Amino acid sequence: MEKRYVYSFGEGLAEATADMKDLLGGKGASLAEMVSLGISVPPGFTITTEAYRLFFDSGNRLPHKLWAEILEHLGKLEDRLGKKFGNASHPLLVSVRSGARVSMPGMMDTVLNLGLNAETTQGLGRQTDNTRFALDCHRRFIAMFGNVALGIDSLKFETLLAQKKKRLNIQFDNDLTPQNLESIIRQFRALIIKNIDQEFPDTPTAQLKQAVQAVFLSWNTPRAVAYRKLNHIPDDWGTAVTVQAMVFGNMGPSSATGVAFTRNPATGEKKFYGEYLMNAQGEDVVAGIRTPHPIALLETEMPDAYHSLAGVYQKLENHYLDMQDLEFTIENGHLYMLQTRTGKRTVSAAIKIALDMVQEGVISKQEALMRIPADQMDQVFHPMIDPKAKVKTLTKGLGASPGAATGKIVFTPERAQELAGKKERVILVRMETSPEDFHGMSVSQGILTARGGMTSHAAVVARSMGKPCVSGCADLDVNVKKKKGSLNGTPIKELETITLDGTTGQVILGTVPLIRPRHTSNITRMMSWAREIRTLQVRANADTPHDAFVARDFGAQGIGLCRTEHMFFEADRILLMRKMILTDDAKKQAETLKKLLPIQRGDFTHIFKVMEGLPVTIRLLDPPLHEFLPNTTKEIKILARDMKLSQTALVKKIVSMRETNPMLGLRGCRLGIVFPEIYRMQVRAIIEAASKLVRKGVKVYPEIMIPLVGHVNEFKTVRDEIVAVAEEVIKKAEVKLSYKIGTMIELPRAAITADEIAREADFFSFGTNDLTQTTFGLSRDDAGSFLADYLENGVLEKDPFVTIDQTGVGSLVKIAAQKGRAVNPDLHLGVCGEHGGDPASIEFFHTLGLDYVSCSPYRVPTAILSAAQASIKHR
Ligand code: ADP
Ligand code: MG
Ligand code: MG
């Protein structure tokens, strides 16, 4: 049999079913499915996505045979309806609709009322005894066809219409008289001639051919292409085209068009939800031409149609077992369904609907968990822009850390601190941030940066603090000195109010109403199911007692990474740190460390207390030395005075310590080996804090982690130091305290020689951020200039700093896990890179059989849910 490219549906005939989405697009498949369910759907036919590919391969032309097949189905449609294309007394009018496998709302094009010309418009008017209606259809058709098929900017038609209404002092489209409409049609036709130097095509089959081609072509409009990129939809899927007999919601006061959801898509409430407009067509409801009525009103305005609709929506939900998004039209009191699809919803709605459906006995717990978008879980807890608010977006960057925040613009962390001290809400706006900005970031409501991606310093820190961040905002420019800048050409200055949405990347000038979602009983219940099912444990990366508290509250089972460097960046401590590094005098060094010891001990005591009963992995100091060196002349001056050195001498010393490539320089355990005093002090602080708490009966489980080990001897050297100090402290404190010593695996050499290291270590924690950098040999801070390009051009499919590169970096993790466990079956394995909060990466780590992932506190729910989903998927 020859391959077929067209499938008919309607009036009891359904040549396709819901599972043929790939071929017919979501729209075409669901229309056919609704017909099978006995729901009233205007008849028509769908041209397949394979036909699209044929069209595309034929140089964007409809091959003769395909066109013949379309005409054949058109003929059948005419016969079934007793109407004919171009027939003056019984004209057939159709819509030509786009529809991909997955819905791409509003991204492609649709033409309505196709088949109209002067005669058929007259005929339609006579047939319905409603000239106004027929003319209304005609003017809509010319504008839509003119835009979609003839490529004329729809704004031109809209402007003409608006001018007309203004001249006539008319507010709504449906107040236009037949004469007004006739005049508009004339103007529209003239507009077309003016723009394309051609008459409007008046032969219906010619219209159809052009419209089908245009809808196929709309698969490649820039906005559709952009949408696909954003949503990882392959370009070669193509769109199907559905040609469907028109039904008219604009026929008069007993007609209407509307959209509805079987449950509330914002809250999940089990209540039919929707809007409709009397005497209107197509997108009028969403286009905001008139204010639509809430669906409840339909019950009184058109009770029969309402009851049919209520029957249909229940039928559809029972059939699809999920919340549906519907389009319907009521023509002279008769209800027609035009679309059903799985409704998009907020995360909180997704949770509520899934839980309710379990309660209703519709789906299983597992199915419910699978339906919740894990990567969006954190949205539930962040403030967001009130979806009801109308906002004007100034520009967009990357939504790097979710949630929204409003505050006054500041350009320096110092100013942020100063104003925050006066209880002002500030937004830190920088070209980029560095660890030294930390104090300013921590007091800001949100962070906006020009440079950097989803894993830039600003983004990582913001996420770990649960603060909104928009990064990579290319059209931001900042002049710190002048305390001003510009955003997408709009000047901004210090103290001006700005709003960020770190979920969507939107930047808005001024205040926008924000709402705060709450930790509902639904979330608690859902998370408890997730916990029962997952096998992978979830810890958090937390550097402060507050982070630890949040993490625990969200259900973290420990701390997988407590970075100690932030502790040194606070104002008074960094001075001590700098003195220690820059002095050659061992005595002075010892003195400084002595001052740092109680501070560190205090830090750990707090965290251990918050995490009582759970493991806390503390990483010894890791960052490159230069991050501690003073930068500004002011800082140098202060330090020189403090150290009783001349500024020149100090600068000389600083310069001598600069490295060409600090990332590959004196950092991590190398620093610990060269300056053992620092690690000794840290271990002392950890073990003293722990011992003290143990004495008080607090259960503490310290795990000391050595960063950047590449060779087993590095590990052994540092471990021996650690053991010596720890044993001394424990002995002196006379307590029973067990602790673990392990390492980060973040260098390829460490992964490959994991067996050697595992013989000496209690645990491995995969530092997948650095492991990605070192495996790819690329610095995340410098990747900005080409990574975006790589992703754009498909050189890399996904950002390897967001989702783990399974074949490369992932293989190293796999090798290290296998080699490590082979020699040390008790070896505990975790992940502490950012990937520990990414659903796709978590699934991968689950399949490797790791023990836990660790992520920023606000990602903990995401990670727990992802772990559960991975368990369900790989059962
Ligand atoms: P989108 O995919 O952008 O939603 P649609 O193809 O669904 O585009 O159509 C746009 C609008 O036109 C929708 O409101 C739809 O209900 C309406 N529409 C489409 N086909 C018909 C038809 N045959 N009769 C009446 N209205 C229609
Ligand atoms: Mg639609
Ligand atoms: Mg590292």
Short mmCIF file of N, CA and C in Angstrom, two decimals, residues 429-537:
data_model
loop_
_atom_site.label_atom_id
_atom_site.label_comp_id
_atom_site.label_asym_id
_atom_site.label_seq_id
_atom_site.Cartn_x
_atom_site.Cartn_y
_atom_site.Cartn_z
N VAL A 429 23.71 45.03 41.42
CA VAL A 429 23.83 45.00 39.96
C VAL A 429 25.31 45.13 39.61
N ARG A 430 25.89 44.09 39.00
CA ARG A 430 27.32 44.07 38.71
C ARG A 430 27.56 43.52 37.32
N MET A 431 28.71 43.83 36.77
CA MET A 431 29.08 43.19 35.51
C MET A 431 29.23 41.69 35.77
N GLU A 432 29.87 41.36 36.89
CA GLU A 432 29.98 39.97 37.34
C GLU A 432 30.31 40.02 38.82
N THR A 433 30.22 38.90 39.51
CA THR A 433 30.58 38.92 40.92
C THR A 433 31.77 38.00 41.15
N SER A 434 32.45 38.25 42.26
CA SER A 434 33.57 37.39 42.64
C SER A 434 33.41 37.09 44.12
N PRO A 435 34.22 36.16 44.64
CA PRO A 435 34.03 35.79 46.05
C PRO A 435 34.07 36.99 47.00
N GLU A 436 34.77 38.03 46.59
CA GLU A 436 34.85 39.20 47.47
C GLU A 436 33.53 39.96 47.58
N ASP A 437 32.63 39.69 46.67
CA ASP A 437 31.34 40.38 46.71
C ASP A 437 30.36 39.69 47.64
N PHE A 438 30.81 38.59 48.19
CA PHE A 438 29.91 37.74 48.95
C PHE A 438 29.11 38.50 50.00
N HIS A 439 29.80 39.36 50.75
CA HIS A 439 29.11 40.07 51.82
C HIS A 439 28.01 40.97 51.28
N GLY A 440 28.24 41.50 50.08
CA GLY A 440 27.21 42.34 49.47
C GLY A 440 26.06 41.51 48.93
N MET A 441 26.41 40.34 48.44
CA MET A 441 25.37 39.47 47.90
C MET A 441 24.47 38.97 49.01
N SER A 442 25.08 38.66 50.13
CA SER A 442 24.29 38.05 51.19
C SER A 442 23.30 39.02 51.82
N VAL A 443 23.49 40.30 51.62
CA VAL A 443 22.52 41.24 52.19
C VAL A 443 21.57 41.80 51.12
N SER A 444 21.77 41.39 49.89
CA SER A 444 20.90 41.88 48.82
C SER A 444 19.68 40.98 48.66
N GLN A 445 18.65 41.55 48.06
CA GLN A 445 17.45 40.76 47.80
C GLN A 445 17.64 39.89 46.56
N GLY A 446 18.46 40.40 45.66
CA GLY A 446 18.67 39.66 44.43
C GLY A 446 19.91 40.18 43.73
N ILE A 447 20.36 39.44 42.73
CA ILE A 447 21.61 39.79 42.05
C ILE A 447 21.39 39.78 40.54
N LEU A 448 21.89 40.84 39.91
CA LEU A 448 21.81 40.94 38.46
C LEU A 448 23.21 41.13 37.92
N THR A 449 23.62 40.26 36.99
CA THR A 449 24.96 40.44 36.41
C THR A 449 24.90 40.41 34.89
N ALA A 450 25.87 41.11 34.31
CA ALA A 450 25.94 41.17 32.85
C ALA A 450 26.57 39.91 32.29
N ARG A 451 27.59 39.43 32.98
CA ARG A 451 28.32 38.28 32.47
C ARG A 451 27.96 37.02 33.23
N GLY A 452 28.45 35.91 32.71
CA GLY A 452 28.33 34.65 33.42
C GLY A 452 27.05 33.92 33.09
N GLY A 453 27.12 32.60 33.22
CA GLY A 453 25.96 31.79 32.89
C GLY A 453 25.28 31.24 34.13
N MET A 454 24.65 30.11 33.93
CA MET A 454 23.88 29.49 35.01
C MET A 454 24.79 29.00 36.13
N THR A 455 26.06 28.88 35.82
CA THR A 455 26.95 28.37 36.85
C THR A 455 28.01 29.40 37.21
N SER A 456 27.75 30.64 36.87
CA SER A 456 28.69 31.69 37.24
C SER A 456 28.72 31.82 38.76
N HIS A 457 29.68 32.51 39.24
CA HIS A 457 29.79 32.71 40.68
C HIS A 457 28.48 33.27 41.23
N ALA A 458 27.99 34.30 40.58
CA ALA A 458 26.76 34.94 41.05
C ALA A 458 25.63 33.92 41.13
N ALA A 459 25.50 33.10 40.10
CA ALA A 459 24.40 32.15 40.03
C ALA A 459 24.51 31.08 41.12
N VAL A 460 25.71 30.55 41.26
CA VAL A 460 25.91 29.47 42.23
C VAL A 460 25.66 29.98 43.64
N VAL A 461 26.26 31.13 43.94
CA VAL A 461 26.11 31.68 45.27
C VAL A 461 24.65 32.05 45.53
N ALA A 462 24.01 32.67 44.54
CA ALA A 462 22.62 33.08 44.72
C ALA A 462 21.75 31.86 44.98
N ARG A 463 21.95 30.81 44.23
CA ARG A 463 21.13 29.62 44.44
C ARG A 463 21.37 29.03 45.81
N SER A 464 22.65 29.04 46.20
CA SER A 464 22.92 28.45 47.50
C SER A 464 22.32 29.29 48.62
N MET A 465 22.13 30.58 48.35
CA MET A 465 21.50 31.42 49.36
C MET A 465 19.99 31.51 49.16
N GLY A 466 19.51 30.87 48.10
CA GLY A 466 18.07 30.94 47.82
C GLY A 466 17.64 32.32 47.42
N LYS A 467 18.55 33.06 46.79
CA LYS A 467 18.21 34.41 46.36
C LYS A 467 18.04 34.44 44.85
N PRO A 468 17.10 35.25 44.38
CA PRO A 468 16.93 35.37 42.94
C PRO A 468 18.18 35.93 42.27
N CYS A 469 18.48 35.41 41.11
CA CYS A 469 19.60 35.94 40.36
C CYS A 469 19.31 35.85 38.87
N VAL A 470 19.56 36.97 38.19
CA VAL A 470 19.53 36.98 36.74
C VAL A 470 20.96 37.23 36.30
N SER A 471 21.52 36.27 35.56
CA SER A 471 22.91 36.44 35.12
C SER A 471 22.95 36.53 33.60
N GLY A 472 24.14 36.76 33.08
CA GLY A 472 24.29 36.78 31.63
C GLY A 472 23.36 37.75 30.93
N CYS A 473 23.12 38.88 31.57
CA CYS A 473 22.20 39.86 31.00
C CYS A 473 23.03 40.77 30.08
N ALA A 474 23.15 40.35 28.84
CA ALA A 474 24.12 40.94 27.93
C ALA A 474 23.93 42.44 27.73
N ASP A 475 22.70 42.93 27.80
CA ASP A 475 22.56 44.36 27.55
C ASP A 475 22.58 45.20 28.82
N LEU A 476 23.20 44.66 29.84
CA LEU A 476 23.44 45.45 31.04
C LEU A 476 24.83 46.06 30.96
N ASP A 477 24.91 47.32 31.30
CA ASP A 477 26.21 47.96 31.37
C ASP A 477 26.28 48.73 32.68
N VAL A 478 27.41 48.64 33.34
CA VAL A 478 27.52 49.28 34.65
C VAL A 478 28.74 50.19 34.70
N ASN A 479 28.54 51.39 35.21
CA ASN A 479 29.65 52.28 35.48
C ASN A 479 29.68 52.53 36.99
N VAL A 480 30.52 51.74 37.66
CA VAL A 480 30.51 51.75 39.11
C VAL A 480 30.84 53.13 39.66
N LYS A 481 31.81 53.79 39.05
CA LYS A 481 32.26 55.09 39.53
C LYS A 481 31.15 56.11 39.49
N LYS A 482 30.46 56.14 38.36
CA LYS A 482 29.41 57.15 38.18
C LYS A 482 28.09 56.73 38.82
N LYS A 483 28.08 55.54 39.40
CA LYS A 483 26.87 55.01 40.02
C LYS A 483 25.69 55.01 39.07
N LYS A 484 25.97 54.63 37.85
CA LYS A 484 24.86 54.47 36.92
C LYS A 484 25.20 53.40 35.89
N GLY A 485 24.24 53.13 35.05
CA GLY A 485 24.44 52.11 34.04
C GLY A 485 23.32 52.15 33.04
N SER A 486 23.19 51.09 32.25
CA SER A 486 22.06 51.04 31.34
C SER A 486 21.64 49.60 31.14
N LEU A 487 20.35 49.47 30.89
CA LEU A 487 19.75 48.16 30.69
C LEU A 487 19.01 48.21 29.37
N ASN A 488 19.51 47.47 28.40
CA ASN A 488 18.84 47.45 27.11
C ASN A 488 18.60 48.88 26.60
N GLY A 489 19.58 49.75 26.84
CA GLY A 489 19.46 51.13 26.36
C GLY A 489 18.80 52.09 27.33
N THR A 490 18.08 51.56 28.31
CA THR A 490 17.44 52.43 29.29
C THR A 490 18.43 52.77 30.40
N PRO A 491 18.64 54.07 30.67
CA PRO A 491 19.57 54.41 31.74
C PRO A 491 19.04 53.98 33.11
N ILE A 492 19.94 53.50 33.96
CA ILE A 492 19.56 53.18 35.34
C ILE A 492 20.56 53.86 36.25
N LYS A 493 20.12 54.19 37.45
CA LYS A 493 21.06 54.77 38.39
C LYS A 493 20.85 54.21 39.78
N GLU A 494 21.84 54.46 40.64
CA GLU A 494 21.78 53.92 41.98
C GLU A 494 20.48 54.36 42.67
N LEU A 495 19.94 53.45 43.47
CA LEU A 495 18.75 53.68 44.29
C LEU A 495 17.44 53.65 43.51
N GLU A 496 17.54 53.47 42.20
CA GLU A 496 16.32 53.29 41.44
C GLU A 496 15.76 51.90 41.77
N THR A 497 14.44 51.78 41.76
CA THR A 497 13.85 50.48 42.10
C THR A 497 13.77 49.58 40.88
N ILE A 498 14.11 48.31 41.12
CA ILE A 498 14.15 47.35 40.03
C ILE A 498 13.61 46.01 40.55
N THR A 499 13.02 45.22 39.66
CA THR A 499 12.52 43.90 40.05
C THR A 499 13.14 42.84 39.15
N LEU A 500 13.59 41.76 39.78
CA LEU A 500 14.18 40.65 39.03
C LEU A 500 13.30 39.43 39.18
N ASP A 501 13.19 38.66 38.11
CA ASP A 501 12.58 37.35 38.24
C ASP A 501 13.61 36.31 37.84
N GLY A 502 14.19 35.70 38.84
CA GLY A 502 15.27 34.74 38.60
C GLY A 502 14.77 33.41 38.06
N THR A 503 13.48 33.26 37.93
CA THR A 503 12.93 32.05 37.32
C THR A 503 12.92 32.20 35.81
N THR A 504 12.46 33.38 35.38
CA THR A 504 12.30 33.59 33.95
C THR A 504 13.43 34.44 33.36
N GLY A 505 14.21 35.10 34.21
CA GLY A 505 15.26 35.98 33.74
C GLY A 505 14.78 37.39 33.43
N GLN A 506 13.52 37.67 33.73
CA GLN A 506 13.00 39.00 33.43
C GLN A 506 13.59 40.07 34.35
N VAL A 507 13.80 41.24 33.78
CA VAL A 507 14.21 42.39 34.56
C VAL A 507 13.20 43.50 34.30
N ILE A 508 12.68 44.06 35.38
CA ILE A 508 11.60 45.03 35.26
C ILE A 508 11.94 46.25 36.07
N LEU A 509 11.72 47.42 35.51
CA LEU A 509 11.96 48.64 36.27
C LEU A 509 10.78 48.87 37.20
N GLY A 510 11.06 49.28 38.43
CA GLY A 510 9.98 49.59 39.35
C GLY A 510 9.54 48.38 40.16
N THR A 511 8.42 48.57 40.85
CA THR A 511 7.91 47.54 41.75
C THR A 511 6.85 46.71 41.04
N VAL A 512 6.84 45.45 41.37
CA VAL A 512 5.84 44.55 40.83
C VAL A 512 5.28 43.77 42.01
N PRO A 513 3.98 43.54 42.06
CA PRO A 513 3.46 42.77 43.20
C PRO A 513 4.02 41.35 43.22
N LEU A 514 4.54 40.96 44.37
CA LEU A 514 5.12 39.62 44.53
C LEU A 514 4.23 38.81 45.48
N ILE A 515 4.16 37.52 45.24
CA ILE A 515 3.47 36.67 46.19
C ILE A 515 4.41 35.55 46.62
N ARG A 516 4.17 35.06 47.83
CA ARG A 516 5.07 34.03 48.35
C ARG A 516 4.32 32.72 48.52
N PRO A 517 4.74 31.73 47.76
CA PRO A 517 4.08 30.43 47.90
C PRO A 517 4.44 29.82 49.25
N ARG A 518 3.57 28.97 49.76
CA ARG A 518 3.84 28.45 51.09
C ARG A 518 4.15 26.96 51.10
N HIS A 519 4.80 26.57 52.17
CA HIS A 519 5.12 25.17 52.41
C HIS A 519 3.82 24.48 52.79
N THR A 520 3.12 23.97 51.83
CA THR A 520 1.78 23.46 52.10
C THR A 520 1.81 22.01 52.53
N SER A 521 0.69 21.56 53.06
CA SER A 521 0.59 20.16 53.47
C SER A 521 0.74 19.25 52.25
N ASN A 522 0.34 19.76 51.08
CA ASN A 522 0.50 18.97 49.86
C ASN A 522 1.96 18.64 49.60
N ILE A 523 2.79 19.66 49.74
CA ILE A 523 4.21 19.45 49.47
C ILE A 523 4.78 18.45 50.46
N THR A 524 4.39 18.61 51.71
CA THR A 524 4.89 17.72 52.74
C THR A 524 4.50 16.27 52.41
N ARG A 525 3.26 16.09 52.00
CA ARG A 525 2.79 14.74 51.70
C ARG A 525 3.54 14.16 50.49
N MET A 526 3.65 14.99 49.48
CA MET A 526 4.32 14.53 48.26
C MET A 526 5.77 14.15 48.57
N MET A 527 6.41 14.99 49.37
CA MET A 527 7.81 14.71 49.70
C MET A 527 7.94 13.43 50.52
N SER A 528 6.95 13.14 51.34
CA SER A 528 7.07 11.93 52.14
C SER A 528 6.93 10.69 51.25
N TRP A 529 6.11 10.78 50.24
CA TRP A 529 6.04 9.65 49.28
C TRP A 529 7.38 9.51 48.57
N ALA A 530 7.92 10.64 48.17
CA ALA A 530 9.19 10.61 47.43
C ALA A 530 10.27 9.96 48.29
N ARG A 531 10.28 10.31 49.57
CA ARG A 531 11.30 9.76 50.46
C ARG A 531 11.19 8.25 50.60
N GLU A 532 9.95 7.76 50.62
CA GLU A 532 9.75 6.31 50.75
C GLU A 532 10.35 5.57 49.56
N ILE A 533 10.26 6.18 48.39
CA ILE A 533 10.61 5.47 47.16
C ILE A 533 12.08 5.59 46.78
N ARG A 534 12.65 6.75 47.03
CA ARG A 534 14.04 6.94 46.56
C ARG A 534 15.04 6.10 47.36
N THR A 535 16.10 5.75 46.66
CA THR A 535 17.16 5.04 47.37
C THR A 535 18.37 5.97 47.56
N LEU A 536 18.58 6.87 46.61
CA LEU A 536 19.68 7.81 46.69
C LEU A 536 19.39 8.80 47.82
N GLN A 537 20.38 9.01 48.67
CA GLN A 537 20.17 9.97 49.76
C GLN A 537 20.45 11.38 49.26
#
